[in-house]
Coordinates of C-alpha atoms in Angstrom, one line a residue:
Chain A
M1 CA -10.8 3.8 -33.2
N2 CA -12.4 7.1 -33.8
K3 CA -10.8 10.4 -33.2
H4 CA -12.5 11.3 -29.9
V5 CA -11.1 8.0 -28.8
L6 CA -7.5 8.6 -29.9
H7 CA -7.5 12.2 -28.7
L8 CA -8.3 10.8 -25.1
V9 CA -5.8 8.1 -25.5
L10 CA -3.1 10.5 -26.7
A11 CA -4.2 13.1 -24.1
R12 CA -3.6 9.9 -21.3
L13 CA 0.0 9.1 -22.8
V14 CA 0.9 13.0 -22.7
I15 CA -0.4 12.9 -18.9
A16 CA 1.9 9.9 -18.5
L17 CA 4.8 11.7 -19.4
I18 CA 4.4 14.8 -17.6
T19 CA 3.9 12.7 -14.6
L20 CA 7.2 10.7 -15.5
V21 CA 8.9 13.7 -15.6
I22 CA 7.4 14.7 -11.9
V23 CA 8.0 11.6 -10.5
S24 CA 11.8 11.7 -11.4
F25 CA 12.2 14.9 -10.2
T26 CA 11.0 13.5 -6.9
V27 CA 13.0 10.7 -6.8
F28 CA 16.2 12.4 -7.4
A29 CA 15.1 15.4 -4.9
A30 CA 14.2 12.9 -2.4
T31 CA 17.6 11.1 -2.6
V32 CA 19.8 14.0 -3.6
L33 CA 18.5 17.2 -2.1
L34 CA 17.8 16.3 1.4
P35 CA 20.6 16.8 4.1
G36 CA 23.0 14.0 5.0
D37 CA 26.0 14.2 3.1
V38 CA 27.1 11.2 0.7
V39 CA 30.3 11.9 0.6
E40 CA 31.1 11.8 4.5
I41 CA 29.3 8.9 5.0
L42 CA 31.0 6.9 2.1
L43 CA 34.6 8.3 3.3
G44 CA 33.4 7.3 7.3
Q45 CA 36.6 7.7 9.2
A46 CA 38.9 8.9 6.4
A47 CA 36.5 11.8 5.9
T48 CA 39.2 14.5 5.9
P49 CA 38.2 18.0 4.7
E50 CA 40.8 17.4 1.8
A51 CA 39.4 14.2 1.1
V52 CA 35.7 15.3 1.1
A53 CA 36.6 18.4 -1.4
G54 CA 38.2 15.7 -3.5
L55 CA 35.5 12.9 -3.6
R56 CA 32.8 15.7 -4.1
A57 CA 34.7 17.1 -7.2
A58 CA 35.1 13.9 -8.6
M59 CA 31.4 12.9 -8.1
H60 CA 30.2 16.3 -9.4
L61 CA 28.4 17.2 -6.5
D62 CA 29.3 21.0 -6.4
D63 CA 27.4 21.3 -9.6
P64 CA 24.1 23.0 -9.3
A65 CA 21.5 20.2 -8.3
I66 CA 19.1 21.2 -11.4
W67 CA 22.2 20.5 -13.9
R68 CA 22.8 17.4 -12.4
F69 CA 19.2 16.2 -12.4
L70 CA 19.2 16.9 -16.0
Q71 CA 22.3 15.1 -16.5
W72 CA 20.6 12.1 -14.8
F73 CA 17.4 12.5 -16.6
A74 CA 19.3 12.2 -19.7
G75 CA 21.2 9.3 -18.6
I76 CA 18.0 7.4 -18.0
F77 CA 17.1 7.5 -21.8
T78 CA 21.0 7.0 -23.0
G79 CA 21.1 3.9 -20.7
D80 CA 23.8 5.6 -18.8
F81 CA 22.6 5.0 -15.3
G82 CA 26.0 5.9 -13.5
I83 CA 28.2 4.1 -11.4
S84 CA 27.1 2.2 -8.3
Y85 CA 28.9 3.7 -4.9
A86 CA 29.3 0.5 -3.2
N87 CA 31.1 -1.5 -5.7
N88 CA 32.0 0.9 -8.6
M89 CA 30.1 -1.1 -11.3
P90 CA 28.1 0.6 -13.9
V91 CA 24.5 0.6 -12.3
A92 CA 23.2 -1.1 -15.8
D93 CA 25.5 -4.2 -15.3
L94 CA 24.3 -4.7 -11.8
I95 CA 20.4 -4.2 -12.4
G96 CA 20.5 -6.4 -15.7
P97 CA 20.5 -10.1 -14.3
R98 CA 18.5 -9.1 -11.4
L99 CA 15.9 -7.6 -13.5
L100 CA 15.7 -10.9 -15.4
N101 CA 15.0 -12.7 -12.2
S102 CA 12.4 -10.3 -10.9
L103 CA 10.5 -10.2 -14.3
K104 CA 10.9 -14.3 -13.8
L105 CA 8.9 -14.0 -10.7
A106 CA 6.6 -11.5 -11.8
G107 CA 6.1 -13.7 -15.2
I108 CA 5.3 -16.9 -13.2
T109 CA 3.1 -15.4 -10.6
T110 CA 1.0 -13.5 -13.3
V111 CA 0.4 -16.8 -15.4
F112 CA -0.7 -18.3 -12.0
S113 CA -3.0 -16.2 -10.3
V114 CA -4.6 -14.1 -13.2
P115 CA -6.8 -17.2 -14.2
I116 CA -7.4 -18.2 -11.0
A117 CA -8.2 -14.9 -9.6
L118 CA -10.7 -14.3 -12.8
T119 CA -12.3 -17.5 -12.2
L120 CA -13.2 -16.6 -8.8
G121 CA -14.0 -13.2 -9.2
I122 CA -16.4 -13.9 -11.8
T123 CA -18.0 -17.0 -10.5
A124 CA -18.5 -15.1 -6.8
A125 CA -20.2 -12.1 -8.8
M126 CA -22.4 -15.1 -10.6
W127 CA -23.5 -16.4 -7.6
R128 CA -23.7 -13.4 -5.4
G129 CA -24.7 -13.4 -1.9
S130 CA -24.0 -17.3 -1.7
W131 CA -21.8 -19.1 0.9
F132 CA -19.4 -19.4 -1.9
D133 CA -19.4 -15.5 -2.8
R134 CA -19.3 -14.8 1.1
T135 CA -16.1 -17.0 1.6
V136 CA -14.2 -15.6 -1.2
T137 CA -15.2 -11.8 -0.4
V138 CA -13.9 -12.3 3.3
L139 CA -11.1 -14.1 2.3
S140 CA -10.0 -11.7 -0.1
I141 CA -10.7 -8.6 2.3
G142 CA -8.6 -10.4 4.9
V143 CA -5.8 -10.9 2.6
V144 CA -5.8 -7.2 1.6
S145 CA -6.1 -5.9 5.0
V146 CA -3.0 -7.8 6.4
P147 CA 0.8 -6.4 5.5
E148 CA 2.5 -8.7 2.6
F149 CA 4.9 -10.1 4.9
M150 CA 2.4 -12.0 6.9
V151 CA 0.8 -13.5 3.9
A152 CA 4.6 -14.9 3.6
T153 CA 4.9 -15.8 6.9
S154 CA 1.6 -17.7 7.2
A155 CA 2.5 -19.5 3.8
V156 CA 5.7 -20.5 5.4
L157 CA 4.2 -21.7 8.8
V158 CA 1.4 -23.6 6.7
F159 CA 3.4 -25.1 3.8
A160 CA 6.8 -25.6 5.2
V161 CA 6.4 -25.9 9.2
Y162 CA 2.9 -27.7 9.5
L163 CA 2.8 -29.4 6.1
K164 CA 6.5 -29.8 5.4
W165 CA 6.0 -29.5 1.9
L166 CA 8.6 -26.9 1.1
P167 CA 11.9 -25.5 2.2
A168 CA 11.1 -22.7 4.8
L169 CA 13.3 -19.4 4.1
S170 CA 16.3 -20.8 1.9
F171 CA 16.8 -19.9 -1.5
A172 CA 18.9 -21.9 -3.9
N173 CA 20.9 -20.1 -6.7
E174 CA 22.0 -23.5 -8.2
I175 CA 18.8 -25.2 -10.4
H176 CA 19.7 -28.4 -11.5
S177 CA 16.0 -30.2 -12.1
F178 CA 12.6 -29.1 -12.6
G179 CA 11.6 -30.3 -9.0
Q180 CA 14.3 -28.2 -7.6
M181 CA 12.7 -25.2 -9.5
L182 CA 9.6 -26.0 -8.3
R183 CA 10.5 -25.7 -5.0
V184 CA 12.5 -22.8 -5.2
Y185 CA 9.9 -20.7 -7.1
A186 CA 6.8 -22.1 -5.0
M187 CA 6.8 -20.0 -1.8
P188 CA 7.4 -16.7 -3.5
V189 CA 5.1 -17.3 -6.3
I190 CA 2.3 -18.7 -3.8
T191 CA 2.7 -15.5 -1.5
L192 CA 2.8 -13.2 -4.4
S193 CA -0.1 -14.9 -6.0
F194 CA -2.2 -14.4 -2.8
V195 CA -1.5 -10.5 -2.6
I196 CA -2.6 -9.6 -6.2
S197 CA -5.3 -12.2 -6.5
A198 CA -7.0 -10.7 -3.3
Q199 CA -7.2 -7.5 -5.5
M200 CA -8.2 -8.9 -8.5
I201 CA -11.0 -10.8 -7.3
R202 CA -12.2 -8.0 -5.4
M203 CA -12.0 -5.5 -8.5
T204 CA -13.3 -8.5 -10.9
R205 CA -16.0 -9.1 -8.8
A206 CA -17.1 -5.5 -8.6
A207 CA -16.7 -5.0 -12.5
V208 CA -18.9 -7.9 -13.1
I209 CA -21.7 -7.0 -10.3
E210 CA -21.7 -3.8 -12.1
T211 CA -22.8 -5.0 -15.5
L212 CA -25.3 -7.3 -13.8
N213 CA -27.2 -3.9 -12.1
T214 CA -27.9 -2.8 -15.9
P215 CA -31.0 -2.6 -17.5
Y216 CA -30.3 -5.0 -20.3
V217 CA -29.4 -7.9 -17.8
E218 CA -32.4 -6.9 -16.5
M219 CA -34.3 -7.6 -19.3
A220 CA -32.6 -10.7 -20.3
L221 CA -33.5 -12.3 -16.9
L222 CA -37.2 -11.0 -17.6
K223 CA -36.9 -12.9 -20.7
G224 CA -35.9 -16.0 -18.6
A225 CA -32.3 -16.6 -19.6
S226 CA -30.6 -18.8 -17.1
R227 CA -28.2 -17.4 -14.5
S228 CA -24.8 -18.8 -16.5
R229 CA -26.3 -17.3 -20.0
L230 CA -26.9 -14.1 -18.1
V231 CA -23.4 -13.7 -17.1
L232 CA -21.3 -15.3 -19.7
K233 CA -23.6 -14.1 -22.8
H234 CA -25.1 -10.9 -21.3
A235 CA -22.9 -9.4 -18.7
L236 CA -19.3 -10.6 -19.4
P237 CA -18.5 -9.3 -22.9
N238 CA -19.6 -5.7 -21.3
A239 CA -17.5 -6.3 -18.5
I240 CA -14.2 -7.2 -20.4
G241 CA -13.0 -3.5 -20.4
P242 CA -13.4 -3.0 -16.4
I243 CA -12.1 -6.6 -16.2
V244 CA -8.7 -6.2 -18.1
N245 CA -8.5 -2.8 -16.1
A246 CA -8.7 -4.5 -12.8
V247 CA -6.0 -6.9 -14.1
A248 CA -3.7 -4.2 -15.2
L249 CA -4.4 -2.5 -11.8
S250 CA -3.8 -5.6 -9.6
L251 CA -0.2 -6.3 -11.4
S252 CA 0.9 -2.9 -9.9
Y253 CA 0.4 -4.5 -6.5
L254 CA 3.2 -6.9 -7.6
L255 CA 5.7 -4.0 -7.1
G256 CA 4.8 -3.6 -3.5
G257 CA 4.6 -7.1 -3.1
V258 CA 7.7 -8.1 -4.7
I259 CA 10.0 -5.6 -2.6
I260 CA 8.7 -7.8 0.7
V261 CA 9.0 -11.2 -0.8
E262 CA 12.2 -10.7 -2.5
T263 CA 13.5 -9.6 0.7
I264 CA 11.9 -12.5 3.1
F265 CA 12.7 -15.0 0.8
N266 CA 16.2 -13.9 -0.3
Y267 CA 15.2 -13.9 -3.8
P268 CA 17.8 -12.4 -6.0
G269 CA 15.8 -9.5 -7.7
V270 CA 15.7 -6.0 -8.5
A271 CA 13.7 -5.1 -5.3
K272 CA 16.3 -7.2 -3.1
L273 CA 18.9 -5.2 -4.8
M274 CA 17.3 -2.0 -3.9
V275 CA 16.7 -2.9 -0.4
D276 CA 20.3 -3.8 0.1
A277 CA 21.2 -0.5 -1.8
V278 CA 19.3 1.1 1.1
S279 CA 21.4 0.0 3.8
T280 CA 24.7 0.9 2.2
R281 CA 23.4 4.6 0.5
D282 CA 24.2 3.5 -2.9
L283 CA 22.3 6.4 -4.3
P284 CA 22.8 5.7 -8.1
L285 CA 21.5 2.2 -7.5
I286 CA 18.4 3.5 -5.3
Q287 CA 17.8 6.1 -8.2
T288 CA 17.8 3.8 -11.0
C289 CA 16.0 1.1 -9.1
A290 CA 13.2 3.6 -7.9
M291 CA 13.2 4.9 -11.3
L292 CA 12.4 1.3 -12.6
F293 CA 9.8 0.6 -10.4
C294 CA 7.9 3.9 -11.2
I295 CA 8.2 3.3 -15.1
V296 CA 6.4 -0.1 -14.6
Y297 CA 4.1 1.2 -12.2
L298 CA 3.2 4.3 -14.5
F299 CA 3.1 1.8 -17.6
L300 CA 0.6 -0.6 -15.7
I301 CA -2.0 1.9 -14.7
T302 CA -1.5 4.2 -17.8
T303 CA -2.3 0.6 -19.7
A304 CA -5.4 0.0 -17.4
D305 CA -6.8 3.9 -18.2
I306 CA -5.9 3.2 -21.9
I307 CA -8.0 0.0 -21.8
A308 CA -11.0 1.4 -20.0
I309 CA -11.0 4.4 -22.6
V310 CA -10.7 1.9 -25.3
S311 CA -13.2 -0.2 -24.5
N312 CA -15.9 2.0 -23.3
P313 CA -18.7 1.1 -25.6
R314 CA -20.1 4.7 -25.1
L315 CA -17.2 6.4 -26.6
K316 CA -17.2 4.4 -29.6
Chain B
M1 CA -40.9 3.9 25.4
M2 CA -38.8 0.8 24.2
R3 CA -40.4 1.3 21.1
S4 CA -39.2 5.2 20.5
A5 CA -36.0 4.3 21.6
T6 CA -35.4 1.6 18.9
Q7 CA -37.1 4.1 16.4
F8 CA -34.7 6.5 17.6
R9 CA -31.7 4.1 16.8
A10 CA -33.3 3.0 13.9
A11 CA -33.4 6.8 12.3
G12 CA -29.8 6.1 11.5
Y13 CA -27.2 6.1 14.5
S14 CA -27.6 2.3 15.3
I15 CA -24.5 0.3 14.6
N16 CA -24.5 -3.7 13.9
I17 CA -23.0 -6.1 15.6
V18 CA -20.0 -6.7 13.3
G19 CA -19.4 -2.9 13.4
L20 CA -19.3 -3.2 17.3
I21 CA -16.8 -5.7 17.2
G22 CA -14.8 -3.6 15.2
F23 CA -15.3 -0.6 17.5
L24 CA -14.0 -3.0 20.4
L25 CA -10.8 -4.2 18.7
V26 CA -10.1 -0.7 17.7
F27 CA -11.1 1.1 21.0
S28 CA -9.1 -1.8 23.1
W29 CA -5.7 -1.1 20.8
A30 CA -6.1 2.6 21.9
L31 CA -6.5 1.7 25.2
V32 CA -3.4 -0.5 25.3
A33 CA -1.3 2.2 23.4
I34 CA -2.1 4.8 26.4
L35 CA -1.8 2.4 29.1
A36 CA 1.0 0.4 27.9
P37 CA 3.7 1.4 30.4
W38 CA 1.3 0.1 33.3
I39 CA -0.1 -2.8 32.1
I40 CA 3.1 -4.7 30.8
P41 CA 4.1 -7.5 32.8
Y42 CA 7.9 -7.3 32.5
P43 CA 10.0 -4.5 31.1
I44 CA 10.6 -4.7 27.6
G45 CA 14.3 -4.4 27.2
E46 CA 14.6 -7.2 29.8
I47 CA 15.8 -10.6 29.2
V48 CA 13.5 -12.6 31.4
D49 CA 13.7 -16.4 29.8
F50 CA 16.7 -18.3 29.7
D51 CA 15.0 -19.8 26.6
Y52 CA 15.0 -18.1 23.5
F53 CA 11.8 -18.3 21.2
G54 CA 10.0 -19.6 24.3
P55 CA 6.6 -21.2 23.9
I56 CA 3.4 -20.0 25.3
S57 CA 3.2 -20.6 29.2
D58 CA 1.5 -19.3 32.5
K59 CA 4.7 -17.0 32.9
F60 CA 4.9 -15.7 29.6
W61 CA 1.5 -15.8 28.0
L62 CA 2.6 -15.2 24.5
G63 CA 6.2 -16.7 24.4
T64 CA 9.5 -15.3 24.4
D65 CA 11.6 -13.5 21.4
Y66 CA 15.1 -14.6 20.0
L67 CA 16.6 -13.0 23.3
G68 CA 14.4 -14.7 25.9
R69 CA 12.5 -11.1 26.2
D70 CA 8.7 -11.4 27.1
I71 CA 6.8 -10.9 23.8
L72 CA 3.4 -9.7 25.5
S73 CA 5.2 -6.9 26.8
R74 CA 6.6 -5.9 23.6
I75 CA 3.4 -6.0 21.7
L76 CA 1.4 -4.3 24.2
M77 CA 4.5 -1.2 23.8
G78 CA 4.6 -1.7 20.2
A79 CA 1.1 -0.5 20.1
R80 CA 2.2 2.7 21.1
Y81 CA 4.5 2.9 18.0
T82 CA 2.3 1.7 15.3
V83 CA -1.0 3.1 16.6
G84 CA 0.7 6.6 17.6
I85 CA 2.9 6.8 14.4
S86 CA 0.1 6.0 12.1
L87 CA -2.5 8.1 14.0
I88 CA -0.3 11.3 13.8
A89 CA 0.4 10.8 10.0
V90 CA -3.1 10.1 9.0
M91 CA -4.2 13.3 10.7
I92 CA -1.6 15.0 8.9
S93 CA -2.5 13.7 5.7
C94 CA -5.9 14.2 6.0
T95 CA -6.1 17.5 7.3
L96 CA -3.6 18.8 4.6
G97 CA -5.5 16.5 1.8
V98 CA -8.9 17.5 2.8
A99 CA -7.8 21.4 2.9
L100 CA -6.2 21.6 0.1
G101 CA -8.8 19.5 -1.8
M102 CA -11.7 21.7 -0.4
T103 CA -9.8 24.9 -1.5
A104 CA -8.7 23.4 -5.2
A105 CA -12.7 22.6 -5.6
V106 CA -13.8 26.2 -4.4
V107 CA -11.0 28.2 -6.4
G108 CA -10.9 26.3 -9.5
G109 CA -9.2 27.3 -12.3
W110 CA -5.3 26.9 -12.8
F111 CA -4.5 26.5 -8.9
D112 CA -7.0 23.5 -9.1
T113 CA -5.3 22.0 -12.6
I114 CA -1.6 22.3 -11.3
L115 CA -2.1 21.1 -7.8
S116 CA -4.1 18.3 -9.5
R117 CA -1.7 17.0 -12.1
F118 CA 1.3 17.4 -9.5
L119 CA -0.6 15.1 -6.5
D120 CA -1.6 12.8 -9.2
A121 CA 1.9 12.6 -10.1
L122 CA 3.3 11.9 -6.2
N123 CA 0.3 9.4 -6.4
S124 CA 2.1 7.2 -9.0
I125 CA 5.0 6.2 -7.1
P126 CA 4.5 3.0 -5.5
S127 CA 4.2 3.9 -1.6
K128 CA 6.5 1.5 -0.4
L129 CA 9.2 2.6 -3.2
F130 CA 8.5 6.2 -1.7
G131 CA 9.2 5.0 1.8
L132 CA 12.6 3.2 0.8
V133 CA 13.8 6.4 -1.2
V134 CA 13.3 8.9 1.3
V135 CA 14.9 6.3 3.9
A136 CA 17.5 5.9 1.9
G137 CA 18.3 9.7 1.6
I138 CA 17.7 10.9 5.1
G139 CA 17.8 8.0 7.5
S140 CA 14.9 6.7 9.6
S141 CA 13.7 8.5 12.7
I142 CA 10.2 8.4 14.1
P143 CA 9.7 12.3 13.0
V144 CA 10.9 11.2 9.3
L145 CA 8.7 8.5 9.3
I146 CA 5.6 10.3 10.2
M147 CA 6.5 13.2 7.8
T148 CA 6.9 10.4 4.8
L149 CA 3.6 8.2 5.7
A150 CA 1.9 11.7 5.7
I151 CA 3.0 12.7 2.3
I152 CA 2.6 9.6 0.7
Y153 CA -1.0 9.3 1.7
T154 CA -1.8 13.4 1.2
P155 CA -2.8 12.6 -2.5
G156 CA -5.0 10.3 -1.9
A157 CA -6.9 12.0 0.7
Y158 CA -7.0 15.2 -1.4
R159 CA -8.3 13.6 -4.3
F160 CA -11.5 12.0 -2.3
A161 CA -11.9 15.4 -0.8
R162 CA -11.8 17.2 -4.0
A163 CA -14.0 15.0 -5.3
L164 CA -16.9 15.2 -3.0
S165 CA -16.2 18.9 -2.7
V166 CA -16.6 19.5 -6.7
N167 CA -20.2 17.9 -6.0
I168 CA -21.3 20.4 -3.2
N169 CA -19.5 23.3 -4.8
T170 CA -22.4 23.5 -7.3
M171 CA -25.2 23.0 -4.9
D172 CA -27.5 26.2 -4.9
F173 CA -26.6 27.1 -1.0
V174 CA -23.0 27.5 -1.9
T175 CA -24.1 29.7 -5.1
V176 CA -26.1 31.7 -2.6
A177 CA -23.2 32.0 -0.1
R178 CA -21.2 33.2 -3.2
A179 CA -23.5 35.7 -4.2
R180 CA -23.6 37.2 -0.6
G181 CA -19.9 37.9 -1.1
E182 CA -18.4 35.3 1.2
G183 CA -14.7 34.5 0.8
T184 CA -13.0 31.4 0.0
F185 CA -12.4 30.6 3.6
F186 CA -15.9 30.9 4.7
L187 CA -17.1 28.8 2.0
I188 CA -14.7 26.1 2.5
R189 CA -15.5 26.2 6.6
S190 CA -19.0 26.8 6.8
E191 CA -20.6 25.4 3.5
I192 CA -18.2 22.6 2.4
L193 CA -16.5 21.1 5.3
P194 CA -20.0 20.2 7.2
N195 CA -21.4 18.3 4.1
I196 CA -18.5 16.1 3.4
L197 CA -17.3 15.3 6.9
G198 CA -19.0 12.1 7.4
P199 CA -17.4 10.6 4.2
V200 CA -14.1 11.9 5.0
L201 CA -13.9 10.5 8.4
A202 CA -14.6 7.2 6.6
D203 CA -11.7 7.6 4.3
L204 CA -9.6 8.8 7.1
G205 CA -9.9 5.4 8.9
L206 CA -9.3 3.5 5.2
R207 CA -6.1 5.7 5.1
F208 CA -5.2 4.7 8.6
V209 CA -5.3 1.0 7.8
F210 CA -3.0 2.1 4.6
I211 CA -0.5 3.7 6.9
V212 CA 0.0 0.7 9.7
L213 CA 0.4 -1.6 6.7
L214 CA 3.1 0.4 5.1
L215 CA 4.5 1.3 8.3
S216 CA 4.7 -2.4 9.4
G217 CA 6.0 -3.1 5.8
L218 CA 8.9 -0.4 6.4
S219 CA 9.8 -1.6 9.7
F220 CA 9.8 -5.4 8.8
L221 CA 12.5 -4.2 5.9
G222 CA 14.6 -2.8 8.8
L223 CA 13.7 1.0 7.4
G224 CA 11.1 1.8 10.0
V225 CA 11.2 2.0 13.9
Q226 CA 14.5 1.4 14.7
P227 CA 16.0 -0.9 17.6
P228 CA 15.9 -0.7 20.6
N229 CA 12.2 0.8 20.1
A230 CA 10.1 -2.0 18.2
D231 CA 6.8 -1.3 16.4
W232 CA 5.0 -4.6 15.2
G233 CA 6.6 -4.8 12.1
A234 CA 9.9 -4.7 13.7
L235 CA 8.9 -7.5 16.4
V236 CA 8.2 -9.8 13.1
R237 CA 11.2 -8.7 11.7
E238 CA 13.4 -9.3 14.7
N239 CA 11.8 -12.8 15.4
I240 CA 11.8 -13.8 11.6
G241 CA 14.4 -16.4 12.6
G242 CA 11.9 -18.3 14.8
L243 CA 9.8 -18.8 11.7
P244 CA 10.9 -22.3 10.9
F245 CA 9.9 -23.7 14.4
G246 CA 6.5 -22.0 14.3
A247 CA 7.6 -19.9 17.2
P248 CA 5.0 -17.7 18.8
A249 CA 7.3 -14.6 18.6
V250 CA 6.9 -14.2 15.0
I251 CA 3.1 -15.1 14.7
F252 CA 1.6 -12.8 17.2
P253 CA 3.0 -9.5 16.4
S254 CA 1.4 -10.3 12.8
I255 CA -1.8 -11.2 14.6
A256 CA -1.7 -7.8 16.5
I257 CA -1.5 -6.1 13.0
A258 CA -4.2 -8.1 11.5
S259 CA -6.5 -7.4 14.2
L260 CA -5.9 -3.6 14.2
T261 CA -6.6 -3.4 10.4
I262 CA -9.4 -5.6 9.8
G263 CA -11.2 -4.0 13.2
V264 CA -10.9 -0.5 11.4
N265 CA -12.0 -2.2 8.2
L266 CA -15.0 -3.9 10.0
L267 CA -15.8 -0.7 11.9
I268 CA -15.6 1.8 8.6
D269 CA -17.5 -0.9 6.6
N270 CA -20.5 -0.8 9.2
L271 CA -20.5 2.7 10.0
P272 CA -24.1 4.1 10.9
Q273 CA -25.7 5.2 7.7
K274 CA -26.2 8.8 9.2
I275 CA -22.2 9.1 9.2
R276 CA -21.5 7.5 6.0
D277 CA -23.9 9.1 4.0
R278 CA -23.5 12.8 5.4
S279 CA -22.8 14.0 1.9
T280 CA -26.0 12.7 0.1

């Protein structure tokens, strides 16, 4: 890695940090500075002026907003995320086990969908214009242009209602055997895999096709190289950067998908926790979950950018 | 005569059959959204069937919902919310984004840098999450939804318009206009905008699809359009209990969303060459 590349990567990291600050400010502002008094909502019927004033003082709501923002922002880095309004537990304790569940779901989905999506994307690009390519393209465009919950409901209709292979919308918290685990994870994983695979297939296909259009691949074609040699030996090594970039970007679609999937399948993950927190207006919990999602998202897109920079042969 | 007619069409404004199908889908949903109150077979709030999650029948073309209300009527009325909210939101976000994008490209300098950095930061909040956070903060109502959707998709429109405008900005006719002493507003309106209009319209269509998807997603989570009103996402949510029996009440609202979004996609992908490549 030379100096120029290092400089670009560092610049990208600095941008990510600045973005993180702006994002955290936006999240804080959206939940705290906007109208709608939390205290009155929390107290409900018991909102006498004295009680409101007392609770405001206890929650430090009378401090200037910028000061509260700084305290909250510092708290993110020291692991102090505040206390949940709804059940008085530290937010970190609430999120911990849920995060593990969500990561499990995301991990299994990634392990399943990345190899399948890459294979489909690369083979579609290899036989561009064939019926196979057209089917894959139409299906992936179809999945991309419908809402995630439609993918989920369709999966339920196909696998649970018509084929009767899997339970419909139940989620068992008690897992005793491998078979049970399979049945529990199958539906959410299938749905999420469809959502992110569609993106990944499209981007991988585009990346490979772009390298196939380069002069050196044309040269190899004119020399009489076979199609598979053309793709595997000449195009693919040069498309690895864009492909890894596509994978990282597609994984960021996990975040949107996971919110829907955890809700529809009643899966005890962070996204479900957050959606529930929205209905109780549990602001510290919402803020922390939102920051968590934003950090993961930022991490994925920054990684994608850095991979694109590092793998660009023109910069070497 | 025939020949000259086809030649005229071949000159760039012809649309192929797939694009036409897309156009018809979009056009008919727009018509439904406008005419809904006069064409619904039953009042939307009225319980018309003793059975809930009723099947497709002569009386109820798309079955009945979890309370025994007619699903066809509810979908037709739901079009007003889904299409209407999304359309207003996409208009706001594209007007704002394109105006800012062109200004940033023409003005340049610090204005451009700071605005770009800020909007890029907004862009790195996942859209569904942004919606959740705002709804948590101020509750859900139709004006709030429209503004939230508009704000979420402004950075994308800005980025797209700015990228196009930067290219136009380096062209000779812009330099000439500058040398003539024209102001920023004139440059934007008379030199930049006419040259990016085609791609911007195509981008508006795609952004409309994203907004429809996000709105439906939020409504599905119970954070979008609130009862007693229901857009298509909310209809799926209401009737999700019918999923294990494969009730038509949960299938058809989803199909309505899919037909709209796929219709727009088909239309945009097959737009006449002249509109798509206006900038080149």
